[in-house]
Short mmCIF file of C-alpha atoms in Angstrom, two decimals:
data_model
loop_
_atom_site.label_atom_id
_atom_site.label_comp_id
_atom_site.label_asym_id
_atom_site.label_seq_id
_atom_site.Cartn_x
_atom_site.Cartn_y
_atom_site.Cartn_z
CA MET A 226 20.44 -16.54 17.38
CA LEU A 227 17.57 -17.67 15.50
CA LYS A 228 17.79 -17.53 11.90
CA LEU A 229 14.46 -15.88 9.96
CA TYR A 230 12.84 -17.61 7.20
CA HIS A 231 13.74 -21.09 8.39
CA VAL A 232 10.42 -21.99 9.51
CA VAL A 233 8.59 -23.87 6.99
CA SER A 234 5.09 -25.32 7.41
CA MET A 235 3.76 -27.38 4.66
CA LYS A 236 2.37 -26.45 1.21
CA LYS A 237 -0.31 -27.89 -1.07
CA TRP A 238 0.40 -27.77 -4.96
CA GLU A 239 -2.99 -26.71 -6.98
CA SER A 240 -2.60 -27.53 -10.66
CA LEU A 241 -4.90 -24.42 -12.17
CA ASN A 242 -4.70 -25.88 -15.66
CA GLU A 243 -3.79 -28.22 -18.29
CA LEU A 244 -1.77 -27.23 -21.14
CA ARG A 245 -2.46 -28.84 -24.42
CA THR A 246 0.12 -28.86 -27.00
CA GLU A 247 -0.22 -29.59 -30.81
CA SER A 248 2.21 -32.07 -32.44
CA GLY A 249 4.47 -31.49 -29.19
CA GLU A 250 4.68 -28.03 -30.49
CA LEU A 251 4.35 -25.05 -27.77
CA ARG A 252 1.93 -22.39 -28.95
CA THR A 253 2.24 -18.91 -27.19
CA ASP A 254 -1.00 -17.48 -27.44
CA HIS A 255 -2.17 -20.33 -26.54
CA LEU A 256 -0.73 -20.43 -23.08
CA ILE A 257 -1.20 -16.81 -22.77
CA ASP A 258 -5.41 -17.40 -23.29
CA LEU A 259 -4.75 -20.51 -20.67
CA LEU A 260 -2.62 -18.23 -18.35
CA LEU A 261 -5.65 -15.01 -18.75
CA ALA A 262 -8.13 -18.17 -17.73
CA ASN A 263 -6.69 -18.76 -14.63
CA ARG A 264 -6.88 -15.15 -13.67
CA GLY A 265 -10.56 -15.45 -14.61
CA ILE A 266 -9.77 -13.43 -18.05
CA THR A 267 -11.88 -14.82 -20.56
CA THR A 268 -13.81 -12.45 -22.90
CA ALA A 269 -12.23 -11.18 -25.93
CA LYS A 270 -13.12 -7.88 -24.51
CA ALA A 271 -11.68 -8.45 -20.69
CA LYS A 272 -8.64 -9.62 -22.78
CA GLU A 273 -7.84 -6.20 -24.67
CA ALA A 274 -8.64 -4.56 -21.40
CA PHE A 275 -6.14 -6.66 -19.79
CA LEU A 276 -3.05 -6.76 -22.13
CA HIS A 277 -3.93 -3.08 -23.15
CA PRO A 278 -5.57 -1.32 -20.10
CA LYS A 279 -6.58 2.59 -20.96
CA LEU A 280 -5.20 5.31 -18.54
CA GLU A 281 -8.34 7.83 -20.16
CA ASP A 282 -10.61 4.30 -19.10
CA VAL A 283 -9.82 5.59 -15.08
CA THR A 284 -12.53 7.84 -14.32
CA PRO A 285 -14.05 8.50 -10.81
CA LYS A 286 -17.30 6.60 -12.04
CA SER A 287 -15.30 3.93 -13.03
CA VAL A 288 -14.15 2.82 -9.68
CA GLY A 289 -16.86 3.56 -7.49
CA ILE A 290 -16.55 7.00 -6.53
CA ASP A 291 -20.28 8.65 -5.76
CA THR A 292 -19.89 11.65 -7.93
CA LYS A 293 -22.95 13.79 -5.75
CA GLN A 294 -19.67 13.67 -3.18
CA LEU A 295 -16.95 14.47 -5.46
CA THR A 296 -18.73 17.32 -6.96
CA LYS A 297 -19.63 18.17 -3.50
CA ALA A 298 -16.21 18.21 -2.45
CA LEU A 299 -14.86 20.21 -5.78
CA LYS A 300 -17.13 23.04 -4.68
CA ARG A 301 -16.29 23.23 -1.59
CA ILE A 302 -12.53 23.81 -2.39
CA ASN A 303 -12.80 26.02 -4.71
CA GLN A 304 -14.41 28.30 -2.84
CA ALA A 305 -11.94 27.65 -0.31
CA ILE A 306 -9.58 28.69 -2.56
CA GLU A 307 -11.42 31.90 -3.74
CA ARG A 308 -12.27 32.92 0.00
CA LYS A 309 -8.26 32.21 0.65
CA GLU A 310 -9.51 30.01 3.53
CA GLN A 311 -5.98 28.01 5.26
CA ILE A 312 -6.47 24.32 4.03
CA ILE A 313 -4.40 21.30 5.35
CA VAL A 314 -4.17 17.92 3.45
CA PHE A 315 -4.20 15.45 5.94
CA GLY A 316 -1.93 12.50 5.08
CA ASP A 317 -0.75 9.25 6.27
CA TYR A 318 2.26 8.06 7.19
CA ASP A 319 3.10 5.22 4.50
CA VAL A 320 4.10 5.47 0.69
CA ASP A 321 0.36 5.13 -0.09
CA GLY A 322 -0.76 8.57 2.13
CA ILE A 323 2.51 10.11 1.61
CA THR A 324 2.51 10.22 -2.05
CA GLY A 325 -1.38 10.61 -1.87
CA ALA A 326 -0.48 13.77 0.48
CA ALA A 327 2.13 15.23 -1.99
CA ILE A 328 -0.09 14.86 -5.52
CA LEU A 329 -3.04 16.51 -3.69
CA TRP A 330 -0.78 19.31 -2.16
CA GLU A 331 0.77 20.08 -5.49
CA THR A 332 -2.45 20.24 -6.83
CA LEU A 333 -4.22 23.03 -4.55
CA HIS A 334 -0.52 24.90 -4.32
CA LYS A 335 -0.04 25.04 -8.50
CA ILE A 336 -4.17 26.21 -8.63
CA GLY A 337 -3.42 28.86 -6.30
CA ALA A 338 -4.51 27.43 -2.99
CA ARG A 339 -3.42 28.31 0.93
CA ALA A 340 -2.69 25.42 1.30
CA MET A 341 -0.15 22.78 3.61
CA PRO A 342 0.60 19.36 3.84
CA TYR A 343 0.35 17.57 6.80
CA ILE A 344 1.59 13.75 8.14
CA PRO A 345 0.48 12.86 11.73
CA HIS A 346 3.19 11.70 13.93
CA ARG A 347 3.13 7.81 14.51
CA VAL A 348 3.67 7.42 18.40
CA ASP A 349 2.27 10.95 18.95
CA GLU A 350 -1.25 11.17 17.14
CA GLY A 351 -1.94 7.74 16.12
CA TYR A 352 -3.22 6.23 12.66
CA GLY A 353 -5.48 8.96 10.98
CA LEU A 354 -7.36 11.73 11.60
CA SER A 355 -7.36 12.42 15.35
CA ILE A 356 -8.87 15.06 17.87
CA LYS A 357 -4.84 15.29 19.22
CA GLY A 358 -3.84 16.04 15.38
CA LEU A 359 -6.78 18.47 14.77
CA ILE A 360 -5.62 20.34 17.75
CA ASN A 361 -2.19 20.19 17.02
CA LEU A 362 -3.38 21.76 13.59
CA ARG A 363 -5.37 24.46 15.61
CA SER A 364 -2.37 25.49 17.30
CA GLN A 365 -0.14 25.93 13.94
CA PHE A 366 -3.34 27.43 11.89
CA SER A 367 -6.07 29.64 14.47
CA ASP A 368 -7.71 30.40 10.82
CA LEU A 369 -7.71 26.47 9.63
CA THR A 370 -11.29 26.20 8.20
CA LEU A 371 -10.93 22.86 5.78
CA VAL A 372 -9.13 19.70 6.12
CA ILE A 373 -8.84 16.92 3.35
CA THR A 374 -7.48 13.26 4.55
CA VAL A 375 -5.98 10.92 1.88
CA ASP A 376 -5.35 7.14 2.97
CA ASN A 377 -7.54 7.82 5.94
CA GLY A 378 -10.82 9.64 7.69
CA ILE A 379 -13.59 6.60 6.57
CA VAL A 380 -14.05 5.38 10.43
CA ALA A 381 -13.06 8.60 12.02
CA HIS A 382 -16.25 9.55 13.50
CA ASP A 383 -14.72 11.39 16.69
CA ALA A 384 -12.55 13.49 15.25
CA VAL A 385 -14.64 14.45 12.09
CA THR A 386 -17.64 15.11 14.84
CA PHE A 387 -14.71 17.33 17.18
CA ALA A 388 -13.59 19.27 13.85
CA ASN A 389 -17.20 20.10 12.94
CA LYS A 390 -17.96 21.91 16.36
CA GLN A 391 -14.67 23.42 16.13
CA GLY A 392 -16.09 25.21 12.71
CA MET A 393 -13.82 22.99 10.36
CA ASP A 394 -15.23 21.19 7.53
CA VAL A 395 -13.73 17.81 6.95
CA ILE A 396 -13.49 16.27 3.54
CA ILE A 397 -12.42 12.66 3.73
CA THR A 398 -10.58 11.05 0.93
CA ASP A 399 -10.07 7.41 1.54
CA HIS A 400 -9.75 3.28 0.64
CA HIS A 401 -10.30 1.53 3.48
CA ALA A 402 -13.05 -0.54 4.50
CA ALA A 403 -15.92 1.77 5.67
CA SER A 404 -18.08 0.88 8.73
CA GLU A 405 -21.80 0.71 8.71
CA LYS A 406 -22.20 4.47 9.76
CA GLN A 407 -20.02 6.80 7.95
CA PRO A 408 -18.27 10.18 9.69
CA ASP A 409 -20.43 13.46 9.80
CA ALA A 410 -17.91 14.98 6.87
CA TYR A 411 -18.53 17.57 4.42
CA ALA A 412 -17.79 15.30 1.42
CA ILE A 413 -16.54 11.65 1.02
CA VAL A 414 -14.76 10.92 -1.42
CA HIS A 415 -13.96 7.07 -1.57
CA THR A 416 -13.29 3.86 -3.45
CA THR A 417 -12.05 0.69 -2.20
CA ASN A 418 -10.92 -0.11 -5.81
CA LEU A 419 -7.80 2.20 -5.54
CA CYS A 420 -5.11 2.96 -2.88
CA GLY A 421 -5.12 6.27 -1.13
CA ALA A 422 -2.96 7.64 -3.57
CA GLY A 423 -5.09 6.52 -6.14
CA VAL A 424 -7.90 8.48 -5.13
CA ALA A 425 -5.98 11.48 -4.46
CA TYR A 426 -4.96 11.57 -7.99
CA LEU A 427 -8.53 11.29 -9.51
CA LEU A 428 -9.72 13.90 -7.27
CA SER A 429 -6.49 16.28 -8.27
CA LYS A 430 -7.48 15.71 -12.18
CA GLU A 431 -10.83 16.89 -11.18
CA LEU A 432 -9.52 19.63 -9.68
CA SER A 433 -7.41 20.65 -12.56
CA LYS A 434 -10.21 20.42 -15.30
CA SER A 435 -12.74 22.45 -12.68
CA PRO A 436 -12.61 26.31 -13.49
CA GLN A 437 -10.85 28.13 -10.87
CA PRO A 438 -11.67 31.15 -9.42
CA PRO A 439 -10.88 34.63 -10.73
CA LEU A 440 -7.02 36.20 -10.51
CA ILE A 441 -5.67 32.22 -9.51
CA LYS A 442 -2.72 31.78 -11.51
CA ARG A 443 -0.24 28.73 -11.73
CA GLU A 444 3.18 28.96 -10.15
CA LYS A 445 5.48 30.13 -12.23
CA GLY A 446 7.57 27.62 -13.82
CA ASN A 447 5.56 24.51 -13.43
CA PRO A 448 3.67 23.04 -15.51
CA PRO A 449 -0.18 22.42 -15.96
CA LEU A 450 -0.53 18.97 -14.58
CA VAL A 451 -3.03 18.00 -17.65
CA LYS A 452 -1.71 19.65 -20.73
CA GLU A 453 -3.74 19.79 -24.19
CA GLY A 454 -6.04 17.61 -22.12
CA LYS A 455 -3.36 13.86 -22.36
CA VAL A 456 -3.36 12.79 -19.30
CA ASP A 457 -0.22 10.75 -20.33
CA LEU A 458 1.78 14.15 -19.38
CA ASP A 459 -0.21 14.00 -15.88
CA THR A 460 2.86 14.48 -13.61
CA HIS A 461 1.63 13.02 -10.62
CA LEU A 462 1.11 9.51 -12.39
CA GLU A 463 4.65 8.32 -10.76
CA LEU A 464 3.55 9.38 -7.31
CA ALA A 465 0.13 7.10 -7.85
CA THR A 466 2.13 4.27 -9.29
CA LEU A 467 4.26 4.44 -5.88
CA GLY A 468 1.45 4.24 -3.77
CA THR A 469 -0.49 1.55 -5.23
CA VAL A 470 2.14 -0.73 -5.51
CA ALA A 471 3.77 -0.03 -2.19
CA ASP A 472 0.04 -0.28 -0.99
CA MET A 473 -0.45 -4.07 -2.08
CA VAL A 474 -3.85 -3.31 -3.51
CA PRO A 475 -4.59 -5.75 -6.39
CA LEU A 476 -3.04 -4.78 -9.71
CA THR A 477 -5.88 -5.20 -11.81
CA GLY A 478 -8.98 -3.10 -13.13
CA ALA A 479 -8.02 0.72 -12.94
CA ASN A 480 -5.01 -0.09 -10.29
CA ARG A 481 -3.42 -2.21 -13.56
CA ALA A 482 -3.85 0.43 -15.53
CA ILE A 483 -2.32 3.37 -13.48
CA VAL A 484 0.95 0.76 -12.89
CA ALA A 485 1.21 -0.17 -16.38
CA HIS A 486 1.46 3.49 -17.51
CA GLY A 487 3.30 4.98 -14.55
CA LEU A 488 6.08 2.73 -14.18
CA GLN A 489 8.32 4.59 -16.86
CA TYR A 490 7.15 7.76 -14.88
CA VAL A 491 8.70 6.35 -12.00
CA CYS A 492 11.86 5.34 -13.45
CA ASP A 493 12.09 8.64 -15.18
CA SER A 494 11.49 11.10 -12.51
CA LYS A 495 12.59 14.83 -12.53
CA ARG A 496 12.10 14.79 -9.14
CA PRO A 497 15.26 15.56 -6.99
CA GLY A 498 13.68 13.15 -4.38
CA LEU A 499 13.63 10.00 -6.51
CA ARG A 500 16.58 10.55 -8.21
CA ALA A 501 18.50 11.18 -5.03
CA LEU A 502 16.35 8.06 -3.70
CA TYR A 503 17.06 6.27 -6.93
CA GLU A 504 20.90 6.45 -6.29
CA GLN A 505 21.19 6.05 -2.42
CA ALA A 506 19.36 2.46 -3.38
CA GLY A 507 21.94 1.84 -6.12
CA LEU A 508 19.25 1.84 -8.74
CA ASP A 509 20.67 2.59 -12.12
CA LYS A 510 17.99 0.60 -14.52
CA GLU A 511 16.17 1.77 -17.59
CA THR A 512 12.78 -0.20 -16.26
CA PHE A 513 11.67 -0.60 -13.27
CA THR A 514 9.72 -3.35 -11.96
CA PRO A 515 7.09 -3.47 -9.07
CA TYR A 516 9.33 -5.44 -7.47
CA ASP A 517 11.67 -2.63 -7.27
CA ILE A 518 9.12 -0.35 -5.73
CA GLY A 519 7.85 -2.79 -3.54
CA PHE A 520 11.58 -3.84 -2.11
CA VAL A 521 13.77 -1.17 -2.97
CA ILE A 522 11.84 1.90 -3.03
CA ALA A 523 8.85 1.76 -0.71
CA PRO A 524 10.95 0.75 2.43
CA ARG A 525 12.92 3.62 2.09
CA LEU A 526 10.02 5.99 1.85
CA ASN A 527 8.44 4.31 4.76
CA ALA A 528 11.47 4.54 7.08
CA ALA A 529 11.07 7.84 8.24
CA GLY A 530 7.22 7.47 9.43
CA ARG A 531 8.01 4.21 11.05
CA ILE A 532 10.53 5.38 13.57
CA GLU A 533 11.15 9.24 13.07
CA ASP A 534 8.99 11.90 11.24
CA ALA A 535 7.16 10.79 7.99
CA MET A 536 6.92 14.65 6.72
CA ASP A 537 11.02 13.98 6.08
CA SER A 538 9.88 11.87 3.23
CA LEU A 539 6.89 14.23 1.66
CA ARG A 540 9.22 16.91 1.73
CA LEU A 541 11.93 14.38 -0.30
CA LEU A 542 9.11 14.18 -2.77
CA CYS A 543 8.21 17.72 -3.19
CA THR A 544 11.38 19.03 -3.00
CA ASN A 545 13.01 21.35 -6.30
CA ARG A 546 16.53 21.55 -4.60
CA ARG A 547 19.16 19.21 -5.31
CA ASP A 548 21.21 19.36 -2.12
CA LYS A 549 18.20 19.10 -0.07
CA ALA A 550 17.30 16.10 -2.00
CA GLN A 551 20.56 14.80 -1.24
CA ASP A 552 20.69 15.45 2.42
CA LEU A 553 17.45 14.24 2.70
CA ALA A 554 17.66 10.85 1.00
CA VAL A 555 20.83 10.19 2.99
CA GLN A 556 18.65 10.69 6.11
CA LEU A 557 16.54 7.86 4.58
CA GLU A 558 18.95 5.51 3.81
CA LEU A 559 20.08 5.98 7.60
CA THR A 560 16.91 5.67 8.77
CA ASN A 561 15.91 2.55 6.95
CA LYS A 562 18.67 1.01 8.01
CA GLU A 563 17.50 1.40 11.58
CA ARG A 564 14.38 0.39 10.90
CA GLN A 565 15.84 -2.89 9.14
CA HIS A 566 17.76 -3.79 12.62
CA LEU A 567 14.39 -2.88 14.43
CA MET A 568 12.40 -5.05 12.70
CA LYS A 569 14.86 -7.95 12.72
CA THR A 570 15.35 -8.22 16.00
CA ALA A 571 11.40 -7.72 16.98
CA ALA A 572 10.99 -10.50 14.78
CA GLU A 573 13.49 -13.13 16.04
CA HIS A 574 11.80 -12.67 18.98
CA ALA A 575 8.18 -12.92 17.88
CA ILE A 576 9.00 -16.40 16.00
CA THR A 577 10.56 -17.68 18.82
CA SER A 578 8.10 -16.66 21.24
CA MET A 579 5.19 -18.24 18.79
CA GLN A 580 7.23 -21.66 18.32
CA ASP A 581 5.14 -23.55 21.19
CA GLN A 582 1.81 -22.25 19.91
CA GLN A 583 1.59 -23.10 16.15
CA ASP A 584 -1.18 -25.28 17.28
CA LYS A 585 -3.61 -22.06 17.37
CA LYS A 586 -5.14 -20.71 14.67
CA ILE A 587 -4.26 -16.94 15.40
CA LEU A 588 -0.72 -15.55 16.43
CA ILE A 589 -0.87 -12.94 18.85
CA ALA A 590 2.42 -11.68 20.03
CA ILE A 591 2.21 -8.83 22.74
CA HIS A 592 5.86 -7.08 24.22
CA GLU A 593 6.66 -3.78 25.40
CA SER A 594 9.95 -3.95 23.47
CA TYR A 595 7.87 -3.95 20.04
CA LYS A 596 8.02 -0.86 18.45
CA GLU A 597 4.94 0.90 16.67
CA GLY A 598 6.89 1.47 13.55
CA VAL A 599 8.05 -2.27 12.55
CA ILE A 600 4.71 -4.47 14.38
CA GLY A 601 3.87 -4.47 10.93
CA LEU A 602 6.28 -5.99 9.24
CA VAL A 603 6.64 -8.43 12.46
CA ALA A 604 3.29 -9.20 11.87
CA GLY A 605 3.90 -10.17 8.36
CA LYS A 606 7.14 -12.45 8.93
CA LEU A 607 4.86 -14.17 10.98
CA VAL A 608 2.41 -14.90 8.75
CA GLU A 609 5.25 -15.77 6.44
CA ALA A 610 7.04 -18.51 8.57
CA TYR A 611 3.26 -20.26 10.34
CA TYR A 612 0.72 -19.10 7.77
CA ARG A 613 -1.51 -17.90 10.41
CA PRO A 614 -3.07 -14.66 10.52
CA ALA A 615 -0.84 -12.84 13.08
CA ILE A 616 -1.37 -10.09 15.38
CA VAL A 617 1.52 -8.32 17.11
CA ILE A 618 1.34 -5.61 19.56
CA ALA A 619 3.53 -2.97 21.53
CA LYS A 620 2.32 -2.72 24.66
CA ARG A 621 2.26 0.30 26.35
CA GLU A 622 1.66 1.24 30.10
CA THR A 623 -2.30 2.56 29.58
CA HIS A 624 -3.16 2.02 25.54
CA SER A 625 -1.30 -0.84 23.10
CA LYS A 626 -1.13 -0.63 19.26
CA ALA A 627 -1.54 -3.87 16.88
CA SER A 628 -0.42 -3.84 13.67
CA VAL A 629 -2.48 -7.41 11.82
CA ARG A 630 -1.70 -9.32 8.57
CA SER A 631 -4.23 -12.35 7.28
CA ILE A 632 -3.86 -15.21 4.74
CA ALA A 633 -5.66 -15.86 1.61
CA GLY A 634 -9.94 -16.41 2.24
CA PHE A 635 -9.79 -14.71 5.77
CA ASN A 636 -11.31 -11.20 5.67
CA ILE A 637 -9.44 -9.99 9.11
CA ILE A 638 -10.70 -6.69 9.25
CA GLU A 639 -14.25 -8.24 9.16
CA PHE A 640 -13.07 -10.94 11.96
CA LEU A 641 -11.82 -7.60 14.20
CA ARG A 642 -15.23 -5.83 13.29
CA LEU A 643 -16.63 -8.73 15.99
CA HIS A 644 -14.88 -7.48 18.65
CA VAL A 645 -15.25 -3.67 18.07
CA ASP A 646 -16.45 -2.50 21.55
CA GLN A 647 -13.42 -3.69 22.89
CA PHE A 648 -11.30 -1.53 20.94
CA VAL A 649 -10.52 2.20 21.20
CA ASN A 650 -10.19 2.34 17.05
CA VAL A 651 -9.91 -0.28 14.39
CA GLY A 652 -9.32 -0.14 10.86
CA GLY A 653 -8.17 -1.78 7.67
CA HIS A 654 -8.63 -3.89 5.19
CA PRO A 655 -9.59 -7.63 4.43
CA MET A 656 -5.57 -8.52 4.03
CA ALA A 657 -4.30 -6.23 7.04
CA ALA A 658 -5.24 -4.41 9.40
CA GLY A 659 -4.61 -2.09 13.13
CA PHE A 660 -6.12 -1.45 16.11
CA THR A 661 -5.43 0.53 19.44
CA VAL A 662 -6.64 -0.85 22.83
CA GLU A 663 -6.79 -0.09 26.61
CA THR A 664 -3.69 -2.18 27.98
CA ALA A 665 -5.85 -3.54 31.15
CA LYS A 666 -8.12 -5.69 28.17
CA LEU A 667 -5.28 -7.14 26.52
CA GLU A 668 -5.22 -10.58 28.32
CA SER A 669 -9.29 -10.68 27.72
CA LEU A 670 -9.05 -9.52 24.38
CA LYS A 671 -6.69 -12.11 23.42
CA GLN A 672 -8.53 -14.61 24.58
CA ALA A 673 -11.39 -13.76 23.12
CA LEU A 674 -9.78 -13.29 19.41
CA GLU A 675 -8.13 -16.84 20.04
CA GLU A 676 -11.41 -18.39 20.90
CA LYS A 677 -13.24 -16.60 17.72
CA ALA A 678 -10.82 -18.05 15.55
CA GLU A 679 -10.85 -21.57 16.57
CA GLU A 680 -14.20 -20.95 15.65
CA LEU A 681 -14.60 -19.48 12.25
CA LEU A 682 -10.67 -19.94 10.80
CA ALA A 683 -11.56 -23.19 8.35
CA LYS A 684 -8.69 -25.61 8.89
CA ASP A 685 -8.24 -25.83 5.20
CA LEU A 686 -7.34 -22.31 4.97
CA LEU A 687 -4.14 -22.90 7.32
CA THR A 688 -2.15 -24.77 4.41
CA ARG A 689 -0.27 -22.95 2.44
CA THR A 690 -1.22 -22.83 -1.02
CA LEU A 691 1.17 -22.91 -4.28
CA LYS A 692 -1.22 -22.09 -7.17
CA ILE A 693 0.82 -23.48 -10.41
CA ASP A 694 -0.41 -22.23 -13.94
CA CYS A 695 0.15 -25.59 -15.66
CA GLU A 696 2.41 -28.02 -16.40
CA LEU A 697 5.29 -26.49 -19.07
CA PRO A 698 8.19 -29.32 -20.80
CA LEU A 699 11.40 -27.93 -19.89
CA TYR A 700 12.56 -27.57 -23.27
CA ALA A 701 9.80 -24.71 -23.67
CA VAL A 702 11.11 -22.67 -21.28
CA THR A 703 13.10 -19.93 -23.59
CA LEU A 704 14.14 -16.52 -23.53
CA PRO A 705 11.54 -15.26 -26.23
CA LEU A 706 8.81 -17.39 -24.10
CA TYR A 707 9.96 -15.14 -21.02
CA LYS A 708 9.70 -12.22 -22.87
CA GLU A 709 6.01 -13.29 -24.50
CA LEU A 710 5.08 -13.48 -20.56
CA GLN A 711 6.31 -10.02 -20.20
CA GLN A 712 2.67 -8.68 -21.64
CA LEU A 713 1.00 -10.17 -18.81
CA GLY A 714 2.48 -7.78 -15.94
CA PRO A 715 3.03 -5.36 -14.48
CA PHE A 716 3.04 -8.71 -11.83
CA GLY A 717 1.99 -8.02 -8.40
CA MET A 718 -1.06 -8.39 -5.71
CA GLY A 719 -4.11 -9.85 -7.34
CA ASN A 720 -1.73 -10.67 -11.01
CA PRO A 721 1.17 -13.09 -9.61
CA GLU A 722 3.69 -14.31 -12.19
CA PRO A 723 2.83 -17.14 -13.61
CA VAL A 724 4.59 -20.43 -12.01
CA PHE A 725 4.97 -23.47 -14.13
CA MET A 726 6.05 -27.34 -12.84
CA THR A 727 7.99 -29.45 -15.08
CA LYS A 728 8.37 -33.24 -13.55
CA ASP A 729 10.94 -35.88 -14.36
CA VAL A 730 13.58 -33.68 -14.29
CA ILE A 731 17.06 -34.86 -12.58
CA VAL A 732 18.82 -32.23 -10.90
CA GLY A 733 22.49 -32.43 -11.94
CA GLU A 734 23.85 -29.39 -9.51
CA MET A 735 22.28 -27.80 -6.45
CA LYS A 736 23.96 -25.37 -4.08
CA THR A 737 22.83 -22.50 -1.69
CA MET A 738 22.83 -18.64 -2.62
CA GLY A 739 22.74 -15.42 -1.24
CA LYS A 740 24.02 -13.59 1.97
CA GLU A 741 22.60 -15.96 4.28
CA HIS A 742 22.35 -18.96 2.04
CA GLN A 743 18.78 -18.02 1.87
CA HIS A 744 18.12 -18.85 -2.06
CA LEU A 745 18.68 -22.21 -3.90
CA ARG A 746 20.19 -22.92 -7.69
CA LEU A 747 19.73 -26.19 -9.50
#
């Protein structure tokens, strides 16, 4: 059986800067300045904003949301509350979409709206707002008049047109890359500078500040979302933090402020569902890091949407009952283990099938055994193994679905949109995307993508680069230095942990560690 992660590609080392010491002594402030400069932060103002991010600076205007569209959305939502219209919060089945839907639904519920959350089924309805999803909703809510999307909708042209014809207004809140023409929605609250949960977080804050219709009371026993105007008491900061880290958006600017202030809220969460999830995952810590969210919490919340029903993860986040939280957390733990097995099996198959195609600039794995819920993870493993943009396609009888992951410097969504006429639908980010294609077109699409990648993908991008901040003498590596470096956190996408190099060191002892001996201890 093939062992994962043992495929090794060449790696180029790139030293970003040179550290100068005074009389052989390392000054920590000089090192911090160097690390900031390596991240493009050089002015005093930029340094202050990076090292001491302020949550109050995260506003709709500062992140690029169209304030006219936001005002239009707020008026329509408040109108729906006053008229007691049925509102649906239409989320997505990943952590970003689930946390964002929880934020917006809880906000609407607490200010008296007649609202329900909805997460589409990955297999039955596909990604995002769809005609099939709207038909299913109308069958459950015959008087549905307002749909608010979270983390999707910016490319849902056909679904929005269908909703309009059915007498349903659509407000889109999203962060994915928009196409040249936007859907004909009632209002669009959009920015690419946040994740979907971040957009929902700002919309919810604006809703909680706007005047509410008369006779609307907050649900008894629930605290206001904002108390005495202090944003640090916002009960949804923990969910926005989970969505931001899990969606792997750059931890800079507004995202950095959300996560820097929200990590402790995640750790100290009073939500029964999250507490039960921590217990199942064996998390018993005073402080969480983005790693804990990205590699421990998020996979469990994602698991339901990958192979079961993501509504279970939403219920876990929103429930006030400890017994129900415990049951849901146990179920998610079991589902996550099943997800791990499915992913490992599919990844081994995909990596083996690509071993004779490493000369190609883009890797495309197609098989009928691949489960739709894990193909994104498998694409990530292909990139990790071969350092090529990777497309993994779950082949089905009439229509097949694909998940795509890219490498640094190659905008995958722009690349895919060069072939937009061959897709049923396509959407995503520069680094990750997905599409649906008619199965009959698979081979011609594969050939077209491979040929275009050969033409457009520069060869030097296909060498993995290890960016080294600077050379550091081994005597300088101390616990006090480590603690000083933590002020640059939280680390993650867009703000990697510092990497140092030390030369002329003699290895005294070496051994492997880990369950599969995948780590090296020197």
